[in-house]
Short mmCIF file of C-alpha atoms in Angstrom, two decimals:
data_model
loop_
_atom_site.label_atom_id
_atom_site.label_comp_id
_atom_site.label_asym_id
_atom_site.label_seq_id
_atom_site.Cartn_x
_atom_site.Cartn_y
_atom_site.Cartn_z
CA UNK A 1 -0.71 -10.60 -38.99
CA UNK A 2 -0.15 -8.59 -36.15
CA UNK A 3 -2.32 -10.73 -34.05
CA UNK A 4 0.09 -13.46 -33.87
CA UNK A 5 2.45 -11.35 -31.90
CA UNK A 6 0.02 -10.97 -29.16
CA UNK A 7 1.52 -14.31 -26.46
CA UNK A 8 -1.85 -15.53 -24.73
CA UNK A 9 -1.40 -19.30 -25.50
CA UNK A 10 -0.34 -20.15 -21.94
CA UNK A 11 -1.33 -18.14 -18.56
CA UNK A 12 -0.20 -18.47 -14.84
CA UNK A 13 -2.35 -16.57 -11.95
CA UNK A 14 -0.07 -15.29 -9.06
CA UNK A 15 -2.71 -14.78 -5.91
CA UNK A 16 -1.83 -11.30 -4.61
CA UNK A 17 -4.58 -11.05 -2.24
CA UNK A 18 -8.75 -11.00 -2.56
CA UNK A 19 -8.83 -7.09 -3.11
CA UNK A 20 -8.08 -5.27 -6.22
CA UNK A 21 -4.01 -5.14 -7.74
CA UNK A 22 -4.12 -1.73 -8.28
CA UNK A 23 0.04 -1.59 -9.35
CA UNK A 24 2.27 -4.01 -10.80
CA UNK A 25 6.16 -3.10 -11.41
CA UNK A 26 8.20 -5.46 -13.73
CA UNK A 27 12.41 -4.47 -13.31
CA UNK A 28 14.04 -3.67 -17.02
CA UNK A 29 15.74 -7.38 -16.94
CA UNK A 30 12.39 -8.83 -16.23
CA UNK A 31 13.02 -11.10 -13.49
CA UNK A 32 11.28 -9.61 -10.74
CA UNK A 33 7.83 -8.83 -10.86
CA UNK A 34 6.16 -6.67 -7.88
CA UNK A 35 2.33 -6.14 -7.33
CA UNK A 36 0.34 -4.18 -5.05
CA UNK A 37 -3.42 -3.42 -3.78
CA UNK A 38 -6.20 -2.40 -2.25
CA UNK A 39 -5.03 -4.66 0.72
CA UNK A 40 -1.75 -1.95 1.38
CA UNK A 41 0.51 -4.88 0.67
CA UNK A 42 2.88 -4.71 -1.79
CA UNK A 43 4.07 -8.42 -2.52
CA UNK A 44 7.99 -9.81 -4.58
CA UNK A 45 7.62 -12.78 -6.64
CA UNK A 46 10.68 -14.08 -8.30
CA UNK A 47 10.19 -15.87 -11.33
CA UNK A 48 13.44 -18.09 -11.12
CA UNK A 49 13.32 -18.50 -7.66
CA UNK A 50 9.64 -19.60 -7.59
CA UNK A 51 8.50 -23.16 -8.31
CA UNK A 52 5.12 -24.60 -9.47
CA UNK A 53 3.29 -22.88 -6.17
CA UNK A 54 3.68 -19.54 -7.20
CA UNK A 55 4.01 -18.14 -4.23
CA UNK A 56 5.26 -14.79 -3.44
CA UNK A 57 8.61 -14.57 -1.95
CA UNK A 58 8.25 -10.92 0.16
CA UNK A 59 4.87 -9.63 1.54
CA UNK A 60 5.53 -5.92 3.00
CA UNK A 61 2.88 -3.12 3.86
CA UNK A 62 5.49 0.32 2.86
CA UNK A 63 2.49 2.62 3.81
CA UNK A 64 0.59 1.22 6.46
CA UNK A 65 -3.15 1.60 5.48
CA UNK A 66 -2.78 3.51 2.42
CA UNK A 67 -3.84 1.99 -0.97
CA UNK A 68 -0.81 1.31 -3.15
CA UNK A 69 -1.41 3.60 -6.25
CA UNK A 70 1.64 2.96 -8.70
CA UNK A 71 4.85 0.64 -8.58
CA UNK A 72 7.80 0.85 -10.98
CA UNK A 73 11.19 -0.31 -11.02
CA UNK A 74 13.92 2.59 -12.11
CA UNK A 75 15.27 2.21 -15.12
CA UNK A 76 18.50 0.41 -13.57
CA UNK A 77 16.08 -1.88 -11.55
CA UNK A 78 17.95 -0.99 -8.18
CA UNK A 79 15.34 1.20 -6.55
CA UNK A 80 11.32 1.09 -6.40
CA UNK A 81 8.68 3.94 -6.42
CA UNK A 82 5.41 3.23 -4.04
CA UNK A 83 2.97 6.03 -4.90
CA UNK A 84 -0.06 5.70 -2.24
CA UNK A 85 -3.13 6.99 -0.91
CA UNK A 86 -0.86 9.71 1.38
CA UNK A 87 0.89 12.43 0.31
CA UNK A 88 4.72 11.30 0.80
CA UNK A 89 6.39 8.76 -2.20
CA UNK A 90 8.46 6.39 -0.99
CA UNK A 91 11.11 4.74 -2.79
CA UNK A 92 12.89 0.95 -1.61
CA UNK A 93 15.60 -0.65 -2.46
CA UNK A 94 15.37 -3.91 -4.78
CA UNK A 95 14.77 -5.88 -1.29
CA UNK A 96 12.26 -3.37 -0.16
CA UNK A 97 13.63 -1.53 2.23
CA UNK A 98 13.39 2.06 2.63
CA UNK A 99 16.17 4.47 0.98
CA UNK A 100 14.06 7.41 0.65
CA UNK A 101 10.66 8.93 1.86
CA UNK A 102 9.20 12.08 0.25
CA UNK A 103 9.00 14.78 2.67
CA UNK A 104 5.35 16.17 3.60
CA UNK A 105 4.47 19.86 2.35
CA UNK A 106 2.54 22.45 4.54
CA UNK A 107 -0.63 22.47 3.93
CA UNK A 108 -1.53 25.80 5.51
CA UNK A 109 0.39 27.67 3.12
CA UNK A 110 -1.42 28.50 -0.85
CA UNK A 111 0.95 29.15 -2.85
CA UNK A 112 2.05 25.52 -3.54
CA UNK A 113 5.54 26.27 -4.89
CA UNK A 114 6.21 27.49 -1.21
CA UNK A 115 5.85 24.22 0.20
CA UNK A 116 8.51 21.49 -0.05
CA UNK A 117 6.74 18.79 -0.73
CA UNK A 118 2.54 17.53 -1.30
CA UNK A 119 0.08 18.15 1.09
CA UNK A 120 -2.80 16.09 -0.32
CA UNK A 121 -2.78 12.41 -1.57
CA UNK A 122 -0.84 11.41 -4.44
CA UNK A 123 -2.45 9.80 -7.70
CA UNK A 124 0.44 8.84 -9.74
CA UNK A 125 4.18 8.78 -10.48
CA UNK A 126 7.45 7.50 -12.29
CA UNK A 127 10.87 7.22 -13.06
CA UNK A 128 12.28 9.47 -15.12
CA UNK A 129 13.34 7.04 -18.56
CA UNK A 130 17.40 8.51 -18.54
CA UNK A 131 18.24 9.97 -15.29
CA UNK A 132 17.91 7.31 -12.81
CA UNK A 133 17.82 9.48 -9.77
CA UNK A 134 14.67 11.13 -10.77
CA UNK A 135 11.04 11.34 -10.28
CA UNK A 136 7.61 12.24 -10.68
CA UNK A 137 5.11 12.40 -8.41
CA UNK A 138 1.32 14.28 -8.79
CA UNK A 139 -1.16 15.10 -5.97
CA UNK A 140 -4.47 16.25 -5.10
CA UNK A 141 -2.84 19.60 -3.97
CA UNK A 142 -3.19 20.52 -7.53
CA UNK A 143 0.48 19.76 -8.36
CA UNK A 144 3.02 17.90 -10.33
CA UNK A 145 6.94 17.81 -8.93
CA UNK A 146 10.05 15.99 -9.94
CA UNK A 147 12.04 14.57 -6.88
CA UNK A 148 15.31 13.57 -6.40
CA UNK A 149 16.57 10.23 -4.82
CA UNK A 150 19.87 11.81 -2.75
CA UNK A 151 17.53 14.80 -1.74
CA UNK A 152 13.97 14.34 0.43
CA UNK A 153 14.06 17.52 2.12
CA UNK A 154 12.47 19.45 -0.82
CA UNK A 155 10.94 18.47 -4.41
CA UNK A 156 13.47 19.36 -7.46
CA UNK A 157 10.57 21.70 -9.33
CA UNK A 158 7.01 21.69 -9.51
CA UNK A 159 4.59 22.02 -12.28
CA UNK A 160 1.05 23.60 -11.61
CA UNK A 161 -1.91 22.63 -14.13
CA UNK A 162 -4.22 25.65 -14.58
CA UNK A 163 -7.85 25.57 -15.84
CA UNK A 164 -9.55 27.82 -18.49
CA UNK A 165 -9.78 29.93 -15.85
CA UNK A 166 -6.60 30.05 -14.82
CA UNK A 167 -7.40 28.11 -11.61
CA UNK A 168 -6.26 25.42 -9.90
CA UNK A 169 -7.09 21.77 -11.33
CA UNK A 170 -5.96 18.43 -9.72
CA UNK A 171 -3.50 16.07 -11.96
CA UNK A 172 -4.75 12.65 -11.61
CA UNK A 173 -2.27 10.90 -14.00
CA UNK A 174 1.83 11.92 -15.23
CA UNK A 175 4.68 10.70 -17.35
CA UNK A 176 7.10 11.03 -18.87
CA UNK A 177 8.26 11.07 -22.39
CA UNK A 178 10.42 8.36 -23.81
CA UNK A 179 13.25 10.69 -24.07
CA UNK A 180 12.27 12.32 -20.36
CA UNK A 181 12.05 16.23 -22.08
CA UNK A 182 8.60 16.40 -21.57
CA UNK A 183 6.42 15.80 -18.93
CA UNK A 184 2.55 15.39 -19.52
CA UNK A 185 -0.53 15.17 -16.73
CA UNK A 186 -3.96 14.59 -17.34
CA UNK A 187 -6.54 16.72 -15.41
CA UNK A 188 -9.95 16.37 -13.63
CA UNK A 189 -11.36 19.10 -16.08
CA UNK A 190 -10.15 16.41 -18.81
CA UNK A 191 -7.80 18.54 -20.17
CA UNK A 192 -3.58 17.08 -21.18
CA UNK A 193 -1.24 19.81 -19.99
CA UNK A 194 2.30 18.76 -21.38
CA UNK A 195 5.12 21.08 -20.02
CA UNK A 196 8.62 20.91 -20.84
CA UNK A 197 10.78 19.50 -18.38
CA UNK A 198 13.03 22.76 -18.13
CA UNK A 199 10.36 24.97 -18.24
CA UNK A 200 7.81 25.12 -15.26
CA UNK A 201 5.75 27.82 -15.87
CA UNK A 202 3.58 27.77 -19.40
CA UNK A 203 2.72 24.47 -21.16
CA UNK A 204 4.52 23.65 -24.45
CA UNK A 205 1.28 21.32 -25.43
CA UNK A 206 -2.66 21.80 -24.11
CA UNK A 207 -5.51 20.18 -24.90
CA UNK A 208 -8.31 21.39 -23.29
CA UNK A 209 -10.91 19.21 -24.00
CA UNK A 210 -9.21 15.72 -24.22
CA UNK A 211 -11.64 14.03 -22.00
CA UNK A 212 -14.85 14.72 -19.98
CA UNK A 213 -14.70 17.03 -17.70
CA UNK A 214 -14.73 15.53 -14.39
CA UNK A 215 -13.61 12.32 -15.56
CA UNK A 216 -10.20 11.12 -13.85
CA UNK A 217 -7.79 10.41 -16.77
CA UNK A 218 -6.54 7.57 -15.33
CA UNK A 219 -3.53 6.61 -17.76
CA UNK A 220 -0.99 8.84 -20.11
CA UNK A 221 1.43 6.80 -22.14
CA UNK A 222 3.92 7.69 -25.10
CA UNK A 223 4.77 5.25 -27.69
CA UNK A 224 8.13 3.59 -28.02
CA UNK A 225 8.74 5.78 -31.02
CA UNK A 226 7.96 8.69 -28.58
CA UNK A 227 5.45 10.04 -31.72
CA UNK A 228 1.87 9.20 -30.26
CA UNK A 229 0.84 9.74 -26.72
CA UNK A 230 -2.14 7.33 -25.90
CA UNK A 231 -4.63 8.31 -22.95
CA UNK A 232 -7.62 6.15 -21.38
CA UNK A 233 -9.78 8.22 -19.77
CA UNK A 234 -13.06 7.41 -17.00
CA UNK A 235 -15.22 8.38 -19.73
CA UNK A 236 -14.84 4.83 -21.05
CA UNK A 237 -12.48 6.11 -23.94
CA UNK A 238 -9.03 5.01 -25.20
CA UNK A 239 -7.36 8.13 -27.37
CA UNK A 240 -4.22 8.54 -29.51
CA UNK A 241 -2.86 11.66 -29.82
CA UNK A 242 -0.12 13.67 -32.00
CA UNK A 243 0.94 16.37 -30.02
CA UNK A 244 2.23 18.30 -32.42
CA UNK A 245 -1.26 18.71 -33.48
CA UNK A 246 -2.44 18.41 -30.14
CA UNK A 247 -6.34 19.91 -31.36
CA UNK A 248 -7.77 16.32 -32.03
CA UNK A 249 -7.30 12.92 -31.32
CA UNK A 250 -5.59 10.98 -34.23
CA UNK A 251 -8.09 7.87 -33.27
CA UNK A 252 -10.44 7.12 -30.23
CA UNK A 253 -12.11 4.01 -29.06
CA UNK A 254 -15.10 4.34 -27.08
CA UNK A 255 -17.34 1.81 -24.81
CA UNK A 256 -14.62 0.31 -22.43
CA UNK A 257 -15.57 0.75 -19.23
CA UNK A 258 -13.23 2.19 -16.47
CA UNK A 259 -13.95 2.49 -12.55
CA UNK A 260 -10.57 2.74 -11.18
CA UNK A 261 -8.41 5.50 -10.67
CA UNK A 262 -5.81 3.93 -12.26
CA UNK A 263 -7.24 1.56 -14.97
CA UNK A 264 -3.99 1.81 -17.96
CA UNK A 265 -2.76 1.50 -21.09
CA UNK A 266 0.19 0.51 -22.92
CA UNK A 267 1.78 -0.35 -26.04
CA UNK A 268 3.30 -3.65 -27.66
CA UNK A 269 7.22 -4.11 -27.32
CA UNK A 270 6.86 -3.84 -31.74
CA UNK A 271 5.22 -0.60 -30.85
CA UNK A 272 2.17 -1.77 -33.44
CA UNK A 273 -0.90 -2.51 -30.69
CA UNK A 274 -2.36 -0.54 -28.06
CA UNK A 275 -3.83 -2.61 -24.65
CA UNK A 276 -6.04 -1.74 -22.33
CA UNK A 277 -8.41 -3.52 -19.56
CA UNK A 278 -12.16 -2.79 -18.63
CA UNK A 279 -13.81 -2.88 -15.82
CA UNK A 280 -17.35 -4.35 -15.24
CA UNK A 281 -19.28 -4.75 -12.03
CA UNK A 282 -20.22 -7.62 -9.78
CA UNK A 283 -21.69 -10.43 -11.80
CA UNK A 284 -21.58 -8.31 -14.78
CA UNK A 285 -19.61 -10.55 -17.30
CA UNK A 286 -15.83 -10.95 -17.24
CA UNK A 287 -13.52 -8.28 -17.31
CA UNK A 288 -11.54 -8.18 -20.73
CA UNK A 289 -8.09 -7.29 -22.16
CA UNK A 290 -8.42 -5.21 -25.52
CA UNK A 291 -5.74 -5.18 -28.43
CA UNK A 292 -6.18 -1.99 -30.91
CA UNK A 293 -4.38 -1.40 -33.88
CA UNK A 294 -2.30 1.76 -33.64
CA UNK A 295 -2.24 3.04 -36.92
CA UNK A 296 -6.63 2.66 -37.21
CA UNK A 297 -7.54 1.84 -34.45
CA UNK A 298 -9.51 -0.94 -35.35
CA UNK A 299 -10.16 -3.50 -32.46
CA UNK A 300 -7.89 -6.56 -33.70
CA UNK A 301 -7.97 -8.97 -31.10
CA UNK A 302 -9.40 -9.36 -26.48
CA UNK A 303 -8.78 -11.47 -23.81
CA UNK A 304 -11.56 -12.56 -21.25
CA UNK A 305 -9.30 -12.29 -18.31
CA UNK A 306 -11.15 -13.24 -15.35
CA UNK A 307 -14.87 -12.40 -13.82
CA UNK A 308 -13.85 -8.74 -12.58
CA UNK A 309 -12.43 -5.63 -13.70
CA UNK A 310 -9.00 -5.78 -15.73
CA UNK A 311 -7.51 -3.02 -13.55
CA UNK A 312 -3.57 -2.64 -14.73
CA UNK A 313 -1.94 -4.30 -17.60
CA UNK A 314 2.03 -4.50 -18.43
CA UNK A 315 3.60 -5.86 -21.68
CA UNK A 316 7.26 -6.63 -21.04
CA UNK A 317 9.67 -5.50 -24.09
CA UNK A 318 12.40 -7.95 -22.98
CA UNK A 319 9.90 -11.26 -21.64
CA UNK A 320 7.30 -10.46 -24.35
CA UNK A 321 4.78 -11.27 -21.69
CA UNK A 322 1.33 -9.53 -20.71
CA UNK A 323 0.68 -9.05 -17.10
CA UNK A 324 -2.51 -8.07 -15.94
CA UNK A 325 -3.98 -6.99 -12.45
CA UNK A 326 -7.33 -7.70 -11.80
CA UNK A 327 -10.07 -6.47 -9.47
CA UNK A 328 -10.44 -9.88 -7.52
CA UNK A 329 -6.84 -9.76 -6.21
CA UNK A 330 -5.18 -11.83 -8.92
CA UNK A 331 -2.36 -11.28 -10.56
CA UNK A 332 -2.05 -12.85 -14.15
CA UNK A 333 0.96 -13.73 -16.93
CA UNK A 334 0.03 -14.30 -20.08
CA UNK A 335 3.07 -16.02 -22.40
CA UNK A 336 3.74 -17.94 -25.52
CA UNK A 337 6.18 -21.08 -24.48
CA UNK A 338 7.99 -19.69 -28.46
CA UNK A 339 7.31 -16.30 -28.43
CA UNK A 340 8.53 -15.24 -24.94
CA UNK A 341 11.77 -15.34 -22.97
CA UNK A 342 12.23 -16.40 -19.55
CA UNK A 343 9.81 -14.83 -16.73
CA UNK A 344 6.78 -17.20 -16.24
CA UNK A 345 8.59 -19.88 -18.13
CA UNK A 346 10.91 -20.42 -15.29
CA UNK A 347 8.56 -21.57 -13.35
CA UNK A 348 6.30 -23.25 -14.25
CA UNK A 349 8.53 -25.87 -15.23
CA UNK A 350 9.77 -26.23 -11.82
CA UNK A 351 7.55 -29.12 -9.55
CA UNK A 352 6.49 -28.11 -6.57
CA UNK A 353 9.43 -28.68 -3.64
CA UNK A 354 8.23 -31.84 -1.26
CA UNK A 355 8.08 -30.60 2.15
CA UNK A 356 11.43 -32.03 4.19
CA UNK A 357 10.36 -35.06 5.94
CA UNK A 358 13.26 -34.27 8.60
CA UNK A 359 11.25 -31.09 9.49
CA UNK A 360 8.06 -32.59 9.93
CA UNK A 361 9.49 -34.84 13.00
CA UNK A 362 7.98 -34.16 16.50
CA UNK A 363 10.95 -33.41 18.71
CA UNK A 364 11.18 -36.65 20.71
CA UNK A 365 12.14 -36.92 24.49
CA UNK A 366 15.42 -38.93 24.39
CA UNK A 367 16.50 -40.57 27.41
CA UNK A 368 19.69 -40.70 28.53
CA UNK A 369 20.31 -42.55 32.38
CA UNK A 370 23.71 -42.47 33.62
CA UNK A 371 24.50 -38.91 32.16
CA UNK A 372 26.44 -36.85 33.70
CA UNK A 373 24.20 -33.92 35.71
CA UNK A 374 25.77 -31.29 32.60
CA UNK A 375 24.55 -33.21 30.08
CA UNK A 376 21.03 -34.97 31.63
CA UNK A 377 18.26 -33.37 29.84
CA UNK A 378 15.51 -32.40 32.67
CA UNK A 379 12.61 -34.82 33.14
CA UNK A 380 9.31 -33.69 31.66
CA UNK A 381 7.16 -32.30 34.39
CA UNK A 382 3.15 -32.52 33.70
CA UNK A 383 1.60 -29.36 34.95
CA UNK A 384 -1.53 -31.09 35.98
CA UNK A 385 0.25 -31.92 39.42
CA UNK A 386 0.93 -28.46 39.42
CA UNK A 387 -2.28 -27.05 38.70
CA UNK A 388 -4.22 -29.24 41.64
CA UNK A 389 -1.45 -27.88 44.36
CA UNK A 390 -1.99 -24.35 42.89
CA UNK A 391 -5.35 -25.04 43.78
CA UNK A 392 -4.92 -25.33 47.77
CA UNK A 393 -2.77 -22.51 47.96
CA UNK A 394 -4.74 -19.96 49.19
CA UNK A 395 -2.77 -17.15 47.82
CA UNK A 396 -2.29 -18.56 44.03
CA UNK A 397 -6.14 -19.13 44.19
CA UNK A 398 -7.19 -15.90 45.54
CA UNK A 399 -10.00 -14.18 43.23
CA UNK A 400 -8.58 -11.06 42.62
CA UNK A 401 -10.76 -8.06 43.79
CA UNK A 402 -13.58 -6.68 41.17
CA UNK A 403 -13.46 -2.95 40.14
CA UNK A 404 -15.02 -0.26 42.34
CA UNK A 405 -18.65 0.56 41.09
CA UNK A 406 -19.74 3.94 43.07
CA UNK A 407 -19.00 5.43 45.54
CA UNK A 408 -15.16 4.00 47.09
CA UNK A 409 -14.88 2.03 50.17
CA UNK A 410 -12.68 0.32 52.80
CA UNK A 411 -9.36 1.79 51.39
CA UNK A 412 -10.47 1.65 47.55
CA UNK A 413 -10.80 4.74 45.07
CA UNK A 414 -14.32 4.83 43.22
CA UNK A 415 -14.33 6.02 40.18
CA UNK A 416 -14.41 9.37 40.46
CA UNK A 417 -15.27 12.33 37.81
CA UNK A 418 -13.31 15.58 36.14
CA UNK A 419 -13.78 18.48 38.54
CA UNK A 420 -10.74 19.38 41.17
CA UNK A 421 -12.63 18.17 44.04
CA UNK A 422 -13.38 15.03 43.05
CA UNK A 423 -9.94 14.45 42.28
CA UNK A 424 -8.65 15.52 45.48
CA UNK A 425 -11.36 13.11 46.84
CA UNK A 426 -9.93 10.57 44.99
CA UNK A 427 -6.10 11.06 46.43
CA UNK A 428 -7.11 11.40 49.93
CA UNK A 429 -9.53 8.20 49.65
CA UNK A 430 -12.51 9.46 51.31
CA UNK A 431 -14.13 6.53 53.39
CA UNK A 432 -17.78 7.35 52.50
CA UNK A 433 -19.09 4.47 54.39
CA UNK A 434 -20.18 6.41 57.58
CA UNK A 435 -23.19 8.20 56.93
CA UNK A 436 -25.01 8.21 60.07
CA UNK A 437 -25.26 11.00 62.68
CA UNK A 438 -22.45 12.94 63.85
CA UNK A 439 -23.85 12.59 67.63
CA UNK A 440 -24.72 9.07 67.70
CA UNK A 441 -21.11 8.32 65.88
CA UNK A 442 -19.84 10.21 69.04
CA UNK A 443 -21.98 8.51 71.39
CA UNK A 444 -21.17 5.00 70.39
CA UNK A 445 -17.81 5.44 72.12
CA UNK A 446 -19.97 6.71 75.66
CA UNK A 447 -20.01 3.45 77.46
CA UNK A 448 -15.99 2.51 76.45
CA UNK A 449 -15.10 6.03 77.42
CA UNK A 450 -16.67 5.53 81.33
CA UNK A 451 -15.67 2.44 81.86
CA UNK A 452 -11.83 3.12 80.89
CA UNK A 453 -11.54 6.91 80.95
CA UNK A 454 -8.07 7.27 79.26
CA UNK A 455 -7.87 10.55 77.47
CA UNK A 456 -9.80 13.07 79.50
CA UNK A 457 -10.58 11.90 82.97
CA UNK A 458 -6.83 11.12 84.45
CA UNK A 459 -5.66 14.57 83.34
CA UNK A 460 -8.98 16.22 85.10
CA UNK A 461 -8.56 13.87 88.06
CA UNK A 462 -5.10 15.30 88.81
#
């Protein structure tokens, strides 16, 4: 019964954050599990080095304010993709530091395969399966390129999806094949364009009509046995495909809700069950995990997962464990205690480390009287002595003088506007304050002027 493969006995909830876990990235051994959100942070939990908490060991924001789109380990687990709401990949090392940063195409120029690198924002990408330096990246710019790890300054070759009418359509989902020949996208006029990876020009595999047009195809997947290729469209459909036959599906599921860009699917490690997660809105039930048979499709087995959208979902070959990212920020393990190896095992068996009492001391003042002057610690001062003689100084206590409103006076700029003359105004420091009558300014100084003549009478006089 192919049901009791499926490890949901036992569950643990990692908090990522209170917005959506739009990526999650487990690395090949399965000890390190990365998610990341709506929130822009990406976030490292260990499983071995985590204890009952569950807390996250490394909270980092790679893009700034930029949704994280897609996380995944390489296939040696030594570097990390981010795929984001700009137009540049970045990949980081195991620790999350930076090694590599996509470089930004020109987006004045139309003929994409002129420009080095995207010029709109991404929607997917992943490793390449065999050749570790390599990956995929596709873009609203209506393109699909392969990068390479030791090179930024320019994508390795580019793939352009084409309508029925030969024009340009946006990718909003890639991959790889298991062996990493081909390369498939799915397309906002719902069609799968699968090229192979040698050959940029013409598709080896179309399907025109795979999904609703204007629906986002928001996973692409190949089986383990790299014979089926499964794709969950927005139009609330799951399909299988051959693609040798690539016409019609081999099987479709319909009714599961999707509202996120990148809502997926994936097989079981056996290769035997399809999963996927739907979506539902506020206070609209509980988001749920679906199991499918492969072979006919027939809906064997779902999880209620939590009371909002089932966004991402990740079964582990090597842990056998389910992990799901939800629209409420949560990130959750499913495992059998039998059935699965290591991961959440570790550690939840772990208590939860008491906090150090030594830590938690106030730093005491320790008094020592006949040190010598090197080693006496200073006497605590209170600043409340201080404060009261700051108070009678009349310069500590001055009020400091308010902006100019208006027109400037005694020595002090107003504010003054744009034009040239105001600002020449401004760096002379007009004293406006004298707007009386030439004359009587003049005459003001009459009386001084008789009663000590200084400037012009003594010259006359002689």
């Amino acid at each position: 019964n192919p049901v009791k493969k499926i490890p949901d006995s036992h569950e643990i909830t990692l908090q990522h954050g209170t917005k959506t876990v739009s990526a999650l990235g487990l690395d090949p051994s399965g000890a390190r599990l990365i998610t990341g959100g709506y929130d822009y942070d990406v976030k490292f939990w260990d499983f071995a080095g985590m204890d009952a908490s569950l807390q996250a060991f490394r909270s980092l924001q790679p893009c700034e304010c930029h949704q994280i789109k897609s996380l995944q380990y390489s296939s040696t687990g030594d570097v990390i993709l981010v795929v984001s709401g700009n137009s540049q990949a970045k990949v980081l090392d195991r620790d999350g530091f930076p090694v590599m940063e996509c470089i930004k195409g020109d987006q004045y120029i139309v003929d994409m395969t002129n420009t080095k690198g995207h010029t709109a924002m991404l929607n997917s990408g992943c490793w390449h399966p065999k050749i570790k330096e390599e990956f995929l990246t596709c873009s609203n710019d209506g393109t699909v390129r392969t990068w390479d790890v030791n090179n930024e300054k320019k994508h390795k070759s580019i793939f352009k999806p084409r309508s029925v009418q030969g024009k340009r359509v946006i990718p909003t989902t890639c991959t790889y094949s298991r062996d990493g020949k081909l390369i498939a996208a799915g397309c906002q006029d719902g069609s799968i364009q699968i090229w192979d990876r040698n050959m940029s020009v013409h598709t080896k595999f179309h399907c025109r009509q795979a999904h609703a047009s204007g629906s986002d195809t928001s996973c692409l997947t190949f089986s383990y046995d790299g014979m089926v290729l499964a794709s969950r469209g927005g139009d609330d459909t799951l399909k299988i495909w051959d693609i040798r036959q690539f016409k019609k599906p081999l099987n479709s599921a319909e009714g599961l809700p999707s509202f996120f860009p990148m809502t997926d699917c994936c097989f079981s490690p056996d290769d035997k069950i399809l999963v996927t997660g739907t979506s539902v809105k506020k206070g609209g039930g509980s988001g749920k995990l679906f199991f499918f048979y492969r072979e006919t499709f027939q809906k064997l087995y779902e999880i209620e997962v939590t009371d909002a959208s089932v966004v991402r979902c990740l079964w582990h070959p090597k842990l056998n464990q389910i992990m799901v990212g939800t629209g409420n920020g949560l990130a959750k393990v499913y495992y059998d205690p039998v059935k699965s190896q290591r991961g959440a095992k570790l550690c939840v068996v772990k208590t939860k480390r008491k906090e150090r009492q030594a830590e938690t001391l106030t730093q005491d003042y320790i008094i020592t009287p006949h040190a010598l002057p090197m080693f006496r610690e200073p006497r605590q001062r209170s600043t409340r002595k201080q404060l009261e003689k700051d108070r009678l100084d009349p310069m500590k206590s001055h009020k400091p003088e308010p902006p100019v409103a208006g027109a400037g006076r005694g020595g002090r700029v107003g504010t003054h506007g744009v034009t040239l003359s105001s600002y020449i105004v401004k760096n002379i420091a007009l004293d406006k304050t004298d707007d009386s009558n030439p004359r009587e300014a003049i005459l003001r100084h009459a009386k001084e002027a008789e009663e000590n003549p200084y400037w012009v009478a003594p010259a006359y006089a002689k």
